[in-house]
């Protein structure tokens, strides 16, 4: 068929016929032509990518996905495209070509955790097909992002004797340096292992809170091994050691001095126990092997925070939680008791039928009445439970053999319900309930963050041409992000990128030309930053970016990625007709000082001043320079 001479209606009919006949590769050029003429047909392109994957035509699927990614990126919709690809690939057998493509997307978008997890999936896939050289490359790249990821040493052992010895030693060196964790200088900020430290501290804190002291001590042993003497400069870790009733000791050193602020003692704890140095020959308990669910809190929470809308938060929550706890159904319903749900998402296993909205409403109404305050409620025999008598028909329809309900609370107010349903009897462990209650709190925080971002868009504070937020919302959103960082004990960095001094640039190139360059730079940045990062038009030639959950070292990596993204952006051509120079930026970076006792207003004031001072130093050094001013003197300024 000569598609160039055919009418659009005929091309559409022919494409539909090819798709119906399963001739997906032949249909691809026609489907793409129709999509370019009418971008509203994007769902047909997405479906075709899935069909190509189902048919084992992985290379063709990736080629089409790359074309769609370029198209969406030009429209400033790269983040939406990544979410689409996650949905397309999530329900299908893993494809090495598609996983490689996804890893490129995550890496370019500064989504380090997703990038690392995708590389590990590729590692497993390549090992299963005996492609150990490729598996080694994946492990090396994953270790570069996070050498503390659970299971790395086991993966390294799988490569022993199967790859070049020199290559093996290079990869092994990453883990040996990570396990030694040399003592950092006092002025250094958190390194790439900061997220690992925060995760282990969170697990230990939960275990202490619920009286699981032995497990908490194991987590603290792991912290002492990976981060020796960290408690000497981390007051939060000092308090955690005290709450657990343990004192870290090192060879030839005195015990830990008391923390400046005494923490409230945890109930029923044994007398203080010294954690002796862990001998090299003794295996350290792996946090992934016991109370496994605790290690999922931080990972699932990060995924929730990456979502930009409330439906995306709920959809991600029910999918991740339902899958991890092997539930036949997982339901999230937002709404107060006695009122209809304002938002509803359901996950159900393959082969089961989606529950009707009326059945879910009946079940949720009964659970709202049955739960006691904000504590989880486990119902082991829903068919006979008196509390579910009014929802007996719904329980039968859903095939519920056991039900666990976790109230979603915002402060003292119950704002929704998270429900896990199994089609067989199940006795819920206390540790599972603790973790799920913690995740329910993270869900509400993520929903509030998504609501804030929606409010920002509804208030029209986004510049239509550049895609950047306007300067007027900078302080308010930085204050909100600081409050969230304090609440979650997470990092926050402020980045200022200046493409030159505005007065001299306008004089040399003209105001309209400079404006056009900055709009293009804004489009590139807005399309490639993470969904939980915020980019602002700071002034004529400066862009500000708030990097949530990002410490100084990760922020430096983000700067390099942003530099690559704008590497081909050029300033206007000169009067003699020669090509204009590359649009280089100077960068100032400051990681906020996050402490629970600090006022968010003081945190914001201090980090703004430090970021601007860092930028002024970078500008003095010249184009392409970056200056990061650390927290060495910041604590005194904030306290």
XYZ file of C-alpha atoms in Angstrom:
639
model
C 0.000 0.000 0.000
C 1.374 3.433 -0.952
C 0.540 5.328 2.212
C 1.725 8.604 0.712
C -1.122 8.599 -1.826
C -3.816 7.165 0.429
C -6.337 9.292 2.281
C -6.070 9.554 6.086
C -9.260 7.512 6.460
C -7.865 4.725 4.284
C -4.534 4.694 6.145
C -6.406 4.466 9.452
C -8.529 1.568 8.202
C -5.500 -0.269 6.842
C -3.567 0.252 10.108
C -6.485 -1.129 12.111
C -6.615 -4.189 9.823
C -2.879 -4.858 10.252
C -3.205 -4.558 14.028
C -6.210 -6.880 14.097
C -4.234 -9.413 12.043
C -1.325 -9.270 14.483
C 1.031 -7.754 11.883
C 2.298 -5.174 14.345
C 5.684 -4.432 12.748
C 3.979 -3.629 9.431
C 1.426 -1.441 11.189
C 4.047 0.625 13.026
C 4.858 3.172 10.231
C 1.162 3.834 9.598
C 0.321 4.118 13.298
C 3.160 6.600 13.747
C 2.074 8.701 10.753
C -1.453 8.867 12.123
C -0.118 9.799 15.578
C 2.074 12.612 14.206
C -0.956 14.018 12.398
C -3.112 13.651 15.523
C -1.217 13.350 18.876
C -4.529 12.449 20.481
C -3.950 8.921 19.117
C -1.106 8.357 21.581
C -2.936 5.437 23.216
C -2.731 3.492 19.953
C 1.047 3.976 19.901
C 1.300 2.852 23.536
C -0.828 -0.223 22.815
C 1.383 -1.040 19.820
C 4.522 -0.927 21.997
C 2.850 -3.432 24.330
C 1.792 -5.648 21.406
C 5.332 -5.671 20.027
C 6.655 -6.716 23.440
C 4.027 -9.447 23.711
C 5.079 -10.710 20.282
C 8.755 -10.915 21.246
C 9.676 -8.008 18.941
C 11.613 -6.239 21.674
C 13.931 -4.239 19.401
C 10.984 -2.863 17.419
C 9.160 -2.016 20.664
C 12.161 -0.089 22.020
C 12.667 1.722 18.706
C 9.047 2.888 18.752
C 9.326 3.831 22.447
C 12.402 5.950 21.682
C 10.500 7.828 18.972
C 7.620 8.452 21.349
C 10.004 9.581 24.108
C 11.607 12.155 21.805
C 8.175 13.408 20.750
C 6.938 13.681 24.367
C 10.185 15.305 25.518
C 9.804 18.081 22.943
C 6.339 18.712 24.374
C 7.741 18.853 27.931
C 5.948 15.602 28.881
C 8.859 13.301 29.594
C 7.747 12.483 33.138
C 4.322 11.405 31.893
C 6.038 9.244 29.275
C 8.126 7.465 31.931
C 4.983 6.710 33.945
C 3.367 5.283 30.782
C 6.362 3.035 30.091
C 6.304 1.772 33.673
C 2.677 0.720 33.211
C 3.394 -0.894 29.808
C 6.357 -2.928 31.063
C 5.113 -3.648 34.584
C 2.547 -6.253 33.506
C 4.820 -8.023 30.986
C 7.762 -10.387 31.008
C 11.029 -8.538 31.524
C 12.813 -7.611 28.304
C 16.547 -6.759 28.441
C 16.189 -4.221 25.632
C 13.291 -2.448 27.351
C 14.952 -2.536 30.773
C 18.081 -0.963 29.268
C 15.887 1.747 27.767
C 14.142 2.341 31.111
C 17.499 2.583 32.886
C 18.532 5.315 30.421
C 15.318 7.219 31.158
C 15.741 6.954 34.931
C 19.387 7.969 34.762
C 18.644 11.009 32.585
C 15.799 12.001 34.927
C 17.943 11.761 38.092
C 15.711 8.999 39.499
C 18.581 7.198 41.190
C 16.593 4.567 43.097
C 14.567 3.470 40.057
C 17.752 3.499 37.967
C 19.509 1.228 40.466
C 16.569 -1.192 40.801
C 16.244 -1.490 37.019
C 19.958 -2.299 36.729
C 19.543 -5.046 39.322
C 16.638 -6.534 37.351
C 18.905 -6.521 34.307
C 21.634 -8.193 36.359
C 19.295 -11.062 37.266
C 18.107 -11.354 33.676
C 21.608 -11.473 32.203
C 22.743 -14.018 34.801
C 19.804 -16.256 33.898
C 20.982 -16.246 30.257
C 24.688 -16.654 31.184
C 25.558 -13.200 29.796
C 27.873 -12.516 32.699
C 29.854 -9.694 31.054
C 26.651 -7.691 30.678
C 25.589 -8.649 34.209
C 28.911 -7.350 35.536
C 28.379 -4.036 33.759
C 24.936 -3.696 35.372
C 26.283 -4.463 38.849
C 29.109 -1.970 38.390
C 26.684 0.786 37.371
C 24.308 -0.045 40.258
C 27.179 -0.010 42.768
C 28.246 3.399 41.494
C 24.818 4.719 42.525
C 24.539 2.904 45.873
C 27.264 0.491 47.043
C 25.209 -0.255 50.194
C 22.251 -1.818 48.381
C 21.225 -5.082 50.027
C 22.452 -8.233 48.276
C 25.374 -6.686 46.358
C 27.950 -9.075 47.825
C 25.837 -12.084 46.836
C 25.585 -10.701 43.313
C 29.332 -10.177 43.226
C 29.863 -13.785 44.283
C 27.679 -14.928 41.348
C 30.201 -13.327 38.974
C 33.287 -14.929 40.518
C 35.169 -16.973 37.933
C 32.725 -15.992 35.180
C 34.120 -12.618 34.146
C 37.593 -11.234 33.543
C 39.552 -11.180 36.812
C 40.625 -7.557 36.402
C 37.019 -6.530 35.782
C 35.906 -8.506 38.837
C 38.468 -6.734 41.055
C 37.331 -3.302 39.874
C 33.728 -4.075 40.849
C 34.764 -5.713 44.124
C 36.735 -2.591 45.053
C 33.510 -0.574 45.139
C 32.107 -2.773 47.895
C 35.306 -3.060 49.909
C 35.522 0.727 50.107
C 31.860 0.928 51.035
C 32.145 -1.631 53.819
C 35.205 0.105 55.283
C 33.375 3.458 55.282
C 36.364 5.668 56.177
C 35.771 8.188 58.924
C 34.550 11.440 57.340
C 35.791 14.886 58.271
C 33.573 17.007 60.488
C 32.730 19.470 57.702
C 31.656 16.887 55.145
C 27.998 16.561 54.243
C 26.106 13.285 53.729
C 27.522 11.051 51.028
C 25.886 8.632 48.640
C 25.203 6.308 51.603
C 23.084 8.908 53.388
C 19.838 7.317 52.240
C 21.060 3.933 53.515
C 21.833 5.429 56.931
C 18.396 7.058 57.093
C 16.689 3.808 56.100
C 18.511 1.791 58.767
C 17.798 4.446 61.395
C 14.109 4.427 60.467
C 13.949 0.631 60.786
C 15.720 0.697 64.162
C 13.454 3.462 65.451
C 10.308 1.522 64.516
C 11.653 -1.639 66.132
C 12.514 0.221 69.338
C 9.105 1.865 69.432
C 7.331 -1.480 69.286
C 9.553 -3.250 71.798
C 11.446 -5.436 69.298
C 14.760 -4.622 70.939
C 16.867 -7.525 69.628
C 16.019 -6.639 66.063
C 16.753 -2.964 66.757
C 20.212 -3.866 68.090
C 20.933 -5.770 64.862
C 20.112 -2.641 62.843
C 22.361 -0.543 65.071
C 25.170 -3.068 64.628
C 24.769 -2.663 60.895
C 24.933 1.136 61.245
C 28.064 0.883 63.412
C 29.726 -1.328 60.789
C 28.852 0.821 57.761
C 29.051 4.239 59.453
C 31.592 4.039 62.286
C 31.539 7.027 64.651
C 28.638 8.586 62.764
C 26.917 9.149 66.116
C 29.680 11.579 67.114
C 28.325 14.117 64.601
C 24.720 12.946 64.230
C 22.558 13.878 67.212
C 19.572 11.914 65.873
C 21.652 8.744 65.828
C 22.907 9.470 69.349
C 19.322 9.673 70.583
C 18.483 6.440 68.783
C 21.341 4.611 70.508
C 20.126 5.961 73.856
C 16.499 4.987 73.166
C 17.616 1.441 72.383
C 19.728 1.347 75.543
C 22.986 0.600 73.758
C 26.373 2.317 73.666
C 28.672 1.895 70.653
C 32.288 1.176 71.582
C 35.385 1.098 69.416
C 38.783 -0.365 70.099
C 40.879 2.033 72.210
C 38.159 4.668 72.585
C 35.932 5.978 75.336
C 32.169 5.382 75.351
C 29.890 7.725 73.461
C 29.337 11.033 75.320
C 25.742 11.785 76.289
C 23.553 13.490 73.683
C 22.822 17.197 74.223
C 19.088 16.554 74.450
C 17.920 13.450 76.299
C 15.353 11.373 74.458
C 12.356 9.904 76.213
C 13.212 6.336 77.227
C 11.425 3.567 75.409
C 9.264 1.328 77.614
C 10.462 -2.014 78.931
C 14.023 -1.759 77.647
C 16.866 -3.704 79.182
C 19.893 -1.939 80.732
C 22.313 -0.277 78.354
C 24.292 -2.682 76.243
C 27.607 -1.915 74.592
C 27.844 -2.837 70.932
C 31.253 -4.396 70.582
C 33.181 -4.020 67.329
C 32.049 -6.692 64.888
C 34.869 -9.133 64.049
C 35.657 -9.423 60.361
C 35.142 -13.198 60.456
C 31.624 -12.990 61.866
C 28.789 -12.533 59.393
C 26.760 -9.399 60.025
C 22.997 -9.935 59.974
C 21.620 -8.787 56.632
C 18.725 -6.317 57.112
C 16.988 -7.914 54.125
C 16.799 -11.380 55.651
C 14.646 -10.821 58.729
C 11.686 -8.566 59.411
C 11.933 -8.144 55.639
C 8.950 -5.848 55.428
C 10.710 -3.053 57.356
C 13.197 -2.580 54.542
C 10.355 -1.795 52.144
C 9.135 1.311 53.977
C 11.723 3.712 52.559
C 11.594 2.226 49.044
C 7.800 2.411 48.745
C 7.761 5.849 50.386
C 10.206 7.182 47.795
C 7.991 5.882 45.010
C 4.977 7.581 46.578
C 6.821 10.910 46.840
C 7.769 10.712 43.149
C 4.099 10.798 42.081
C 2.746 14.163 41.009
C -1.000 13.564 41.451
C -3.241 12.068 44.127
C -4.537 9.260 41.830
C -0.940 8.343 41.002
C -0.059 8.194 44.723
C -3.024 5.910 45.491
C -2.441 3.721 42.423
C 1.249 3.275 43.293
C 0.421 2.565 46.946
C -2.134 -0.203 46.302
C 0.051 -1.802 43.631
C 3.271 -1.787 45.671
C 1.658 -2.750 48.987
C -0.668 -5.343 47.470
C 2.172 -6.978 45.542
C 4.643 -7.020 48.436
C 2.183 -8.508 50.947
C 0.792 -10.890 48.293
C -2.769 -9.667 48.789
C -5.498 -10.759 46.399
C -6.858 -7.194 46.665
C -5.550 -3.915 48.031
C -7.921 -0.950 48.218
C -7.290 2.688 49.114
C -10.393 4.795 49.722
C -10.125 8.468 50.666
C -13.046 9.977 52.551
C -14.323 10.500 56.066
C -16.583 8.050 57.908
C -20.220 8.287 56.839
C -19.406 10.057 53.548
C -18.849 8.746 50.025
C -15.243 8.158 48.981
C -13.660 11.132 47.234
C -10.972 8.944 45.619
C -10.734 5.193 45.162
C -8.040 2.872 43.796
C -7.978 -0.934 43.750
C -5.264 -3.483 43.001
C -6.332 -7.068 42.324
C -4.345 -10.101 41.257
C -4.483 -11.387 37.713
C -7.425 -13.684 37.117
C -9.698 -12.002 39.654
C -12.497 -9.573 38.829
C -12.413 -5.954 39.904
C -14.749 -5.301 42.824
C -17.794 -3.147 42.239
C -17.809 0.370 43.670
C -20.983 -0.404 45.653
C -19.362 -3.450 47.277
C -16.257 -1.441 48.189
C -18.413 1.336 49.653
C -20.264 -1.188 51.857
C -17.023 -2.713 53.124
C -15.346 0.643 53.794
C -18.409 1.925 55.687
C -18.318 -1.100 58.016
C -14.571 -0.810 58.558
C -14.835 2.875 59.461
C -17.239 1.878 62.241
C -15.190 -1.121 63.364
C -11.690 0.377 63.663
C -10.610 1.651 67.055
C -8.991 5.066 66.680
C -6.021 4.973 64.309
C -4.851 1.406 64.948
C -4.965 -1.365 62.286
C -7.802 -3.886 62.512
C -7.270 -7.527 61.471
C -10.353 -9.674 60.738
C -9.403 -13.327 60.303
C -12.866 -14.655 59.337
C -14.763 -11.863 57.509
C -17.743 -14.121 56.698
C -18.554 -14.582 60.389
C -17.381 -11.219 61.729
C -20.167 -9.275 63.431
C -18.527 -5.974 62.445
C -18.894 -6.864 58.748
C -22.437 -8.213 58.926
C -23.818 -5.282 56.882
C -21.202 -5.960 54.171
C -21.610 -9.754 54.034
C -22.582 -9.649 50.337
C -19.552 -7.482 49.476
C -17.223 -9.793 51.432
C -18.542 -12.763 49.446
C -18.218 -10.918 46.135
C -14.568 -10.092 46.861
C -13.778 -13.635 48.020
C -12.332 -12.337 51.280
C -10.721 -14.977 53.505
C -9.084 -12.348 55.729
C -9.146 -8.560 55.935
C -6.690 -6.029 57.339
C -7.856 -2.391 57.604
C -5.418 0.459 58.271
C -6.955 3.901 58.899
C -5.356 6.748 56.943
C -4.994 9.656 59.360
C -3.992 13.268 58.901
C -3.109 14.366 62.406
C -6.013 13.336 64.641
C -8.476 13.040 61.753
C -9.238 9.802 59.840
C -9.294 10.743 56.145
C -9.459 7.330 54.486
C -8.867 3.603 54.695
C -6.254 1.195 53.330
C -7.573 -2.381 53.083
C -5.678 -5.602 52.296
C -7.811 -8.618 51.394
C -6.624 -12.204 51.074
C -8.697 -14.959 49.507
C -7.483 -17.336 52.216
C -7.193 -17.140 56.028
C -4.138 -15.206 57.213
C -2.831 -14.304 60.641
C -1.208 -10.876 60.505
C 2.103 -10.428 62.329
C 2.660 -7.406 64.541
C 5.682 -6.384 62.449
C 3.518 -6.267 59.302
C 0.977 -4.040 61.035
C 3.722 -1.693 62.247
C 5.150 -1.315 58.753
C 1.757 -0.870 57.106
C 0.768 1.776 59.652
C 4.005 3.624 58.869
C 3.312 3.356 55.139
C -0.210 4.669 55.649
C 1.294 7.792 57.220
C 3.649 8.181 54.251
C 0.675 7.837 51.887
C -1.079 10.785 53.520
C 2.097 12.897 53.409
C 2.549 12.069 49.695
C -1.105 12.945 49.037
C -0.668 16.294 50.771
C 2.445 17.001 48.692
C 0.591 16.125 45.487
C -2.251 18.408 46.557
C 0.203 21.253 47.089
C 1.641 20.806 43.613
C -1.848 20.694 42.103
C -2.675 23.910 43.926
C 0.445 25.516 42.481
C -0.669 24.621 38.959
C -4.248 25.754 39.595
C -2.952 29.113 40.770
C -1.279 29.543 37.353
C 2.184 30.132 38.797
C 3.820 28.180 35.966
C 5.270 30.070 33.033
C 3.614 28.606 29.931
C 6.561 29.090 27.571
C 9.396 27.771 29.748
C 7.434 25.309 31.899
C 9.143 26.747 34.987
C 7.407 27.899 38.160
C 7.356 31.649 38.664
C 9.597 33.355 41.220
C 6.566 34.447 43.274
C 5.993 30.851 44.485
C 9.662 30.156 45.297
C 9.654 31.031 49.008
C 6.293 29.349 49.728
C 7.264 26.084 48.072
C 10.762 26.074 49.574
C 9.147 26.526 52.982
C 6.746 23.629 52.287
C 9.601 21.390 51.105
C 11.624 22.293 54.220
C 8.729 21.320 56.485
C 8.428 18.000 54.655
C 12.179 17.371 54.932
C 12.100 18.089 58.682
C 9.076 15.828 59.147
C 10.689 12.943 57.234
C 14.287 13.562 58.357
C 15.274 13.686 54.683
C 17.738 15.838 52.760
C 16.909 18.941 50.703
C 19.236 20.869 48.385
C 18.847 24.229 46.631
C 20.508 24.689 43.242
C 20.929 27.999 41.373
C 21.997 27.844 37.693
C 23.013 31.113 36.015
C 23.725 31.295 32.265
C 25.546 34.627 32.462
C 25.111 38.157 33.749
C 21.784 39.402 32.432
C 22.819 42.975 31.630
C 25.849 42.009 29.533
C 24.002 39.171 27.778
C 21.075 41.404 26.815
C 23.480 44.057 25.591
C 25.362 41.526 23.447
C 22.507 39.380 22.099
C 19.290 41.335 22.664
C 16.506 40.805 25.171
C 14.298 38.680 22.885
C 17.148 36.317 21.998
C 18.188 35.845 25.641
C 14.548 35.241 26.579
C 14.265 32.545 23.889
C 17.409 30.757 25.118
C 16.187 30.802 28.729
C 12.748 29.500 27.711
C 14.395 26.589 25.881
C 16.648 25.871 28.871
C 13.597 25.935 31.129
C 11.751 23.483 28.887
C 14.715 21.082 28.955
C 15.089 21.277 32.742
C 11.354 21.003 33.475
C 11.069 17.933 31.230
C 14.044 16.092 32.738
C 14.004 16.704 36.495
C 12.303 14.249 38.839
C 8.591 14.612 39.499
C 9.211 15.632 43.125
C 11.750 18.329 42.193
C 10.670 21.928 41.553
C 12.219 24.290 38.970
C 11.729 28.090 39.049
C 12.513 31.042 36.781
C 14.642 32.808 39.383
C 15.552 35.880 37.337
C 16.378 36.838 33.742
C 19.237 34.354 33.267
C 18.974 32.186 36.416
C 16.981 29.021 37.141
C 16.485 27.650 40.663
C 15.797 23.969 41.375
C 14.695 22.441 44.681
C 16.001 18.872 44.921
C 13.941 16.960 47.475
C 15.447 13.952 49.288
C 18.819 14.873 47.784
C 22.058 15.431 49.685
C 25.012 17.432 48.367
C 26.794 14.574 46.614
C 23.686 13.410 44.734
C 22.933 17.048 43.876
C 26.391 17.406 42.310
C 25.589 14.410 40.129
C 22.305 16.061 39.157
C 24.194 19.196 38.078
C 26.344 17.152 35.716
C 23.255 15.575 34.177
C 21.662 18.983 33.704
C 24.884 20.166 32.077
C 24.662 17.338 29.543
C 21.002 18.097 28.871
C 21.785 21.668 27.769
C 25.124 20.848 26.146
C 23.740 21.462 22.642
C 21.901 24.668 23.586
C 23.580 27.644 21.921
C 23.420 31.378 22.270
C 22.367 33.406 19.183
C 24.687 33.612 16.181
C 27.066 36.545 16.032
C 26.874 39.432 13.563
C 29.606 37.930 11.374
C 27.435 34.842 10.826
C 29.540 32.500 12.953
C 27.805 30.025 15.222
C 26.968 31.233 18.713
C 28.774 29.750 21.738
C 27.356 27.018 23.942
C 25.036 28.264 26.684
C 27.048 27.276 29.759
C 25.828 27.859 33.278
C 27.582 28.513 36.567
C 26.022 26.795 39.573
C 25.679 27.461 43.282
C 24.588 24.587 45.524
C 23.568 24.428 49.178
C 22.167 21.514 51.171
C 19.677 22.672 53.798
C 20.394 22.030 57.479
C 17.530 19.745 58.496
C 16.950 19.186 62.215
C 13.647 18.509 63.962
C 14.313 21.302 66.464
C 14.873 23.955 63.761
C 12.175 26.351 62.599
C 11.458 25.901 58.843
C 11.568 29.687 58.333
C 15.133 29.820 59.693
C 16.111 26.807 57.577
C 14.791 28.515 54.425
C 16.462 31.854 55.181
C 19.825 30.228 55.810
C 19.827 27.943 52.767
C 18.719 30.750 50.407
C 21.593 32.950 51.563
C 24.109 30.115 51.280
C 22.947 29.119 47.773
C 23.171 32.719 46.535
C 26.628 33.107 48.084
C 27.730 29.863 46.396
C 26.442 31.129 43.036
C 28.281 34.444 43.388
C 31.525 32.545 44.022
C 30.904 30.311 40.997
C 30.268 33.366 38.781
C 33.597 34.860 39.846
C 35.384 31.640 38.839
C 33.842 31.743 35.367
C 31.308 29.914 33.122
C 30.824 26.208 33.774
C 31.995 26.349 37.405
C 30.041 24.983 40.360
C 30.489 25.891 44.010
C 28.861 23.950 46.841
C 28.861 25.582 50.265
C 28.542 22.890 52.902
C 26.899 22.875 56.302
C 30.045 23.465 58.354
C 28.896 26.818 59.753
C 25.246 26.536 58.866
C 24.089 24.834 62.040
C 25.146 27.783 64.151
C 23.358 30.159 61.835
C 20.100 28.265 62.088
C 20.075 27.300 65.757
